[in-house]
Coordinates of C-alpha atoms in Angstrom, one line a residue:
M1 CA 49.3 -90.6 26.8
K2 CA 52.5 -88.7 27.5
K3 CA 52.6 -85.8 29.9
V4 CA 53.5 -82.4 28.6
L5 CA 54.4 -79.4 30.7
S6 CA 55.3 -75.9 29.6
G7 CA 54.7 -72.3 30.6
I8 CA 55.1 -68.6 29.7
Q9 CA 56.1 -65.7 31.9
P10 CA 53.5 -63.0 32.5
S11 CA 56.1 -60.2 31.8
G12 CA 55.4 -57.8 28.9
Q13 CA 53.2 -58.4 25.9
L14 CA 53.1 -61.9 24.4
T15 CA 54.6 -61.9 20.9
L16 CA 54.1 -63.7 17.6
G17 CA 57.3 -65.5 18.6
N18 CA 55.5 -66.9 21.7
Y19 CA 52.6 -68.0 19.6
I20 CA 54.7 -69.7 16.9
G21 CA 57.4 -71.1 19.2
A22 CA 55.1 -72.2 22.0
M23 CA 51.4 -71.8 21.8
K24 CA 50.8 -73.4 18.4
N25 CA 52.6 -76.5 19.8
F26 CA 50.4 -76.4 22.9
V27 CA 47.3 -76.4 20.8
K28 CA 48.6 -79.4 18.8
L29 CA 49.7 -81.4 21.7
Q30 CA 46.5 -81.1 23.7
H31 CA 44.7 -83.5 21.3
S32 CA 47.0 -86.4 21.9
E33 CA 48.8 -85.9 25.3
Q34 CA 48.0 -85.0 28.9
C35 CA 49.0 -81.3 29.0
F36 CA 49.7 -78.8 31.7
F37 CA 50.2 -75.2 30.6
M38 CA 51.2 -72.7 33.2
I39 CA 51.5 -69.0 33.6
V40 CA 54.8 -68.9 35.4
D41 CA 54.4 -66.0 37.8
L42 CA 57.0 -67.2 40.3
H43 CA 59.6 -67.0 37.5
A44 CA 58.4 -63.5 36.6
A45 CA 59.0 -62.4 40.2
T46 CA 62.7 -62.6 39.6
Q47 CA 62.4 -59.2 37.7
L48 CA 60.4 -57.6 40.6
P49 CA 57.5 -56.6 38.4
D50 CA 54.9 -53.9 39.3
P51 CA 52.1 -55.6 41.3
A52 CA 49.3 -54.3 39.2
A53 CA 51.1 -55.2 36.0
L54 CA 51.8 -58.7 37.2
R55 CA 48.1 -59.3 37.9
E56 CA 47.0 -57.9 34.6
Q57 CA 49.6 -59.8 32.6
T58 CA 48.9 -63.0 34.3
E59 CA 45.2 -62.8 33.3
A60 CA 46.3 -61.7 29.8
V61 CA 48.6 -64.7 29.2
A62 CA 45.8 -67.1 30.4
A63 CA 43.3 -65.4 28.1
C64 CA 45.8 -65.6 25.2
Y65 CA 46.3 -69.3 25.8
I66 CA 42.6 -69.9 25.3
A67 CA 42.2 -67.4 22.5
A68 CA 45.0 -69.3 20.7
G69 CA 43.0 -72.5 20.8
I70 CA 43.9 -74.3 24.1
D71 CA 40.8 -76.0 25.4
P72 CA 40.6 -76.0 29.2
A73 CA 38.5 -79.2 29.0
K74 CA 41.5 -80.9 27.4
A75 CA 44.5 -79.2 29.0
S76 CA 45.1 -77.9 32.5
I77 CA 45.6 -74.1 32.4
F78 CA 46.8 -72.7 35.7
V79 CA 48.9 -70.1 37.4
Q80 CA 52.2 -71.5 38.8
S81 CA 51.8 -69.9 42.3
H82 CA 48.3 -71.4 42.7
V83 CA 49.9 -74.8 43.0
R84 CA 52.1 -74.5 46.1
S85 CA 54.1 -77.6 45.4
H86 CA 56.0 -75.7 42.7
A87 CA 57.7 -73.5 45.3
E88 CA 58.4 -76.2 47.7
L89 CA 59.9 -78.7 45.2
G90 CA 61.8 -75.7 43.7
W91 CA 63.6 -75.3 47.1
I92 CA 64.3 -79.0 47.3
F93 CA 65.9 -79.0 43.9
T94 CA 67.9 -75.9 44.8
T95 CA 69.5 -78.1 47.5
L96 CA 70.3 -80.7 44.9
S97 CA 71.8 -78.2 42.5
Y98 CA 75.5 -77.2 42.3
M99 CA 76.8 -73.6 42.2
G100 CA 78.9 -74.4 39.2
E101 CA 76.1 -75.7 37.0
L102 CA 73.9 -72.8 37.9
E103 CA 76.7 -70.3 37.1
R104 CA 77.1 -71.9 33.6
M105 CA 73.5 -71.1 32.6
T106 CA 73.7 -68.8 29.6
Q107 CA 70.4 -67.0 30.5
F108 CA 71.8 -66.2 34.0
K109 CA 75.0 -64.7 32.4
D110 CA 73.0 -62.7 29.9
K111 CA 70.5 -61.3 32.4
S112 CA 73.0 -60.5 35.1
Q113 CA 75.5 -58.9 32.8
G114 CA 76.3 -55.3 33.8
K115 CA 74.2 -55.4 37.0
E116 CA 75.7 -54.4 40.3
S117 CA 73.1 -56.4 42.3
I118 CA 71.9 -59.8 41.0
P119 CA 68.7 -61.3 42.6
A120 CA 69.3 -64.7 44.0
G121 CA 66.1 -65.8 42.4
L122 CA 67.6 -65.3 39.0
F123 CA 70.5 -67.6 39.9
V124 CA 68.3 -70.5 41.1
Y125 CA 65.6 -70.0 38.4
P126 CA 66.7 -73.2 36.7
S127 CA 66.1 -75.3 39.8
L128 CA 62.5 -74.0 40.0
M129 CA 62.1 -74.7 36.3
A130 CA 63.2 -78.3 37.0
A131 CA 60.7 -78.6 39.7
D132 CA 57.9 -77.3 37.4
I133 CA 58.7 -80.1 34.9
L134 CA 59.3 -83.0 37.3
L135 CA 56.3 -82.3 39.5
Y136 CA 54.2 -83.8 36.7
N137 CA 56.8 -86.4 35.6
A138 CA 56.6 -84.7 32.2
D139 CA 57.7 -86.8 29.2
L140 CA 57.8 -83.9 26.8
V141 CA 58.7 -80.2 27.3
P142 CA 58.1 -77.8 24.4
V143 CA 61.2 -75.5 24.5
G144 CA 62.9 -73.0 22.4
D145 CA 66.7 -73.1 21.7
D146 CA 67.3 -70.7 24.6
Q147 CA 65.7 -73.1 27.1
K148 CA 67.5 -76.3 26.1
Q149 CA 70.3 -75.7 28.6
H150 CA 67.7 -75.5 31.4
L151 CA 66.1 -78.7 30.3
E152 CA 69.5 -80.4 30.3
L153 CA 69.9 -79.4 34.0
T154 CA 66.4 -80.7 34.7
R155 CA 67.4 -84.1 33.2
D156 CA 70.6 -84.0 35.3
L157 CA 68.7 -83.2 38.5
A158 CA 66.1 -86.0 37.8
G159 CA 69.0 -88.5 37.3
R160 CA 70.7 -87.2 40.5
F161 CA 67.6 -87.7 42.5
N162 CA 66.9 -91.1 41.1
N163 CA 70.5 -92.2 41.8
R164 CA 70.3 -91.1 45.5
F165 CA 66.8 -91.9 46.4
G166 CA 65.6 -94.6 44.0
E167 CA 64.1 -94.5 40.5
Y168 CA 61.2 -92.1 40.5
F169 CA 61.4 -89.2 38.0
T170 CA 60.9 -89.6 34.3
I171 CA 63.8 -88.1 32.3
P172 CA 62.0 -85.5 30.1
E173 CA 62.7 -85.0 26.4
P174 CA 62.5 -81.7 24.5
Y175 CA 59.7 -81.1 22.0
M176 CA 60.9 -78.8 19.2
P177 CA 59.4 -78.2 15.8
K178 CA 61.7 -78.2 12.7
H179 CA 61.0 -74.5 12.0
G180 CA 59.7 -71.8 14.3
S181 CA 61.1 -73.0 17.6
R182 CA 62.9 -69.6 17.7
I183 CA 61.4 -66.6 15.9
M184 CA 64.0 -63.8 15.7
S185 CA 63.7 -60.1 16.1
L186 CA 62.4 -58.0 13.2
D187 CA 65.3 -55.6 13.5
D188 CA 68.1 -58.1 14.1
G189 CA 68.0 -61.6 12.8
S190 CA 70.7 -62.7 15.3
K191 CA 68.5 -62.1 18.4
K192 CA 65.3 -63.8 19.6
M193 CA 62.0 -61.9 19.2
S194 CA 61.5 -60.8 22.8
K195 CA 58.6 -59.0 24.6
S196 CA 61.2 -57.3 26.8
N197 CA 63.0 -55.6 23.9
P198 CA 62.7 -51.8 24.4
N199 CA 62.2 -51.3 20.7
A200 CA 58.5 -52.1 20.0
G201 CA 59.3 -52.4 16.3
S202 CA 61.4 -55.5 17.0
F203 CA 58.5 -57.7 17.8
I204 CA 54.8 -58.2 16.8
A205 CA 52.6 -58.4 19.9
L206 CA 49.7 -60.8 19.7
L207 CA 47.3 -57.9 20.5
D208 CA 48.9 -55.4 17.9
P209 CA 46.2 -53.9 15.7
P210 CA 46.4 -54.8 12.0
D211 CA 47.7 -51.5 10.9
V212 CA 50.5 -51.7 13.5
V213 CA 51.4 -55.3 12.3
R214 CA 51.6 -54.1 8.7
K215 CA 53.8 -51.2 9.6
K216 CA 56.2 -53.3 11.6
I217 CA 56.6 -55.9 8.9
S218 CA 57.1 -53.2 6.2
R219 CA 59.9 -51.8 8.3
A220 CA 61.5 -55.2 9.2
T221 CA 65.1 -55.5 8.4
T222 CA 66.0 -57.5 5.3
D223 CA 69.3 -58.8 3.9
S224 CA 71.1 -57.4 0.8
G225 CA 69.7 -58.5 -2.5
R226 CA 66.0 -59.3 -3.2
E227 CA 65.8 -63.1 -3.5
V228 CA 63.3 -64.7 -1.1
K229 CA 65.5 -67.7 -0.2
Y230 CA 65.9 -69.5 3.1
D231 CA 69.5 -69.5 4.2
V232 CA 70.0 -68.8 7.9
A233 CA 73.8 -68.4 7.5
S234 CA 73.9 -65.8 4.7
K235 CA 70.3 -64.4 4.7
P236 CA 69.2 -64.5 8.4
E237 CA 66.7 -61.7 8.2
I238 CA 64.7 -62.9 5.2
S239 CA 65.0 -66.5 6.5
N240 CA 63.3 -65.4 9.8
L241 CA 60.5 -63.7 7.9
M242 CA 60.0 -66.8 5.8
S243 CA 59.8 -68.9 8.9
I244 CA 57.0 -66.6 10.2
Y245 CA 55.2 -66.9 6.9
A246 CA 55.4 -70.7 6.8
N247 CA 54.1 -71.0 10.3
C248 CA 51.2 -68.5 9.7
A249 CA 50.2 -69.9 6.3
G250 CA 50.7 -73.6 7.2
L251 CA 53.3 -74.1 4.4
T252 CA 56.7 -75.6 4.2
I253 CA 59.7 -73.3 3.7
E254 CA 60.2 -74.9 0.2
E255 CA 56.6 -73.9 -0.7
V256 CA 57.2 -70.3 0.5
E257 CA 60.3 -70.1 -1.6
A258 CA 58.5 -71.4 -4.7
R259 CA 55.5 -69.1 -4.2
Y260 CA 57.7 -65.9 -4.1
E261 CA 60.5 -67.0 -6.5
G262 CA 61.5 -63.9 -8.5
Q263 CA 59.1 -61.5 -6.8
G264 CA 61.5 -59.8 -4.4
Y265 CA 61.1 -58.5 -0.8
G266 CA 58.4 -55.9 -1.4
P267 CA 55.6 -58.2 -2.5
F268 CA 56.7 -60.9 0.0
K269 CA 56.5 -58.5 3.0
K270 CA 53.1 -57.3 2.0
A271 CA 51.8 -60.8 1.7
L272 CA 53.5 -61.8 5.0
A273 CA 51.7 -58.9 6.8
E274 CA 48.3 -60.2 5.6
Q275 CA 49.1 -63.7 6.6
V276 CA 50.0 -62.5 10.1
V277 CA 46.9 -60.3 10.4
S278 CA 44.7 -63.3 9.3
V279 CA 46.1 -65.3 12.2
L280 CA 45.9 -62.6 14.8
E281 CA 42.5 -61.0 14.1
P282 CA 40.4 -64.0 15.2
L283 CA 42.7 -64.6 18.2
Q284 CA 42.2 -61.0 19.3
T285 CA 38.4 -61.2 18.9
R286 CA 38.4 -64.4 21.1
Y287 CA 40.7 -62.7 23.6
Q288 CA 38.4 -59.8 24.1
E289 CA 35.4 -62.1 24.6
I290 CA 37.2 -64.1 27.3
R291 CA 38.4 -61.0 29.1
A292 CA 34.9 -59.4 29.0
S293 CA 33.2 -62.6 30.3
G294 CA 35.4 -63.0 33.4
E295 CA 35.5 -66.8 32.9
I296 CA 39.2 -66.8 33.1
H297 CA 39.2 -67.0 36.9
D298 CA 37.1 -70.2 37.0
I299 CA 39.2 -71.8 34.3
L300 CA 42.4 -71.1 36.3
K301 CA 40.8 -72.4 39.5
Q302 CA 39.8 -75.6 37.9
G303 CA 43.2 -76.0 36.1
A304 CA 45.1 -75.5 39.4
E305 CA 42.9 -78.1 41.2
R306 CA 43.6 -80.7 38.5
A307 CA 47.3 -79.9 38.5
A308 CA 47.6 -79.9 42.3
E309 CA 46.2 -83.5 42.4
I310 CA 49.3 -84.7 40.6
A311 CA 51.8 -82.1 41.9
D312 CA 51.0 -82.6 45.6
R313 CA 51.3 -86.4 45.3
T314 CA 54.7 -86.0 43.6
L315 CA 55.9 -83.7 46.4
A316 CA 54.7 -86.0 49.1
D317 CA 56.6 -89.0 47.4
V318 CA 59.8 -86.9 47.1
K319 CA 59.7 -85.8 50.7
E320 CA 59.1 -89.4 51.9
R321 CA 62.0 -90.7 49.9
M322 CA 64.3 -87.9 51.2
G323 CA 63.4 -88.6 54.8
F324 CA 61.2 -85.7 55.7
L325 CA 59.0 -86.4 58.6
A326 CA 55.3 -86.4 57.5
P327 CA 52.9 -84.3 59.6
K328 CA 50.4 -86.2 61.8
R329 CA 47.0 -86.5 60.2

């Protein structure tokens, strides 16, 4: 079995983009690989979140994982800060990272643009992400297009460590589906659907009620014309909606095109809304059951214990190879 590692930040409401681009893949991979799925609260700390909101959203992401179909008996679900080796190896990889390569990170440039004061945590974020992945010697990392650059840095750091201290880390590979790895905003097909977008109409939250989902999709931006045809270059808006439909209905893009040939945007958007609602309603029901039961805390504890068995061993190996003096037992 290959090892798979991925995580989602507990900041804002999880969106349909998170579900299609990440969580659906998590559910699929858990049946064939050894999977570790985190709630990356240390990464969320770079935005200095409200304490109460951070606690609530951490539980909410964990519950959404399970509601989406991740089985805690098959995959380790845990909170990043509950496994202390993440922070320690994150620091070690910061010492192996170069200023120039961190400055080139597109996400750092985007998130720091226009700010007078830039948190140092935002700058070294990719080094911690590398530690997250390499603690488990992950073979596969489900990532969207916007995270590929961070994974490349992870691969570079793994190679750098191996060259200096002997072969140890697996060089991870990205896991990306053909369609849906990056769901775009409902109001701008050139931007990723983001839970941090101040315009709530730009994204569909996993916990949006059905009437809200229908309204958002009815108001989604479409391209000129009326043909339901997939062409990202000339028809980015409708192509994005078609990608959402294909993922929610379990169809190929070609099947979606054939189904709505000659029908126009109106009928297509109504049908899309019902497809999305059919996916979200059972997820929301399961989510409410999990939150009401309180079982999430036991699940996270067990997941962290399983993850720590591997992570702590990796950290100890790394420190030994680098010459850190081990404490007396």
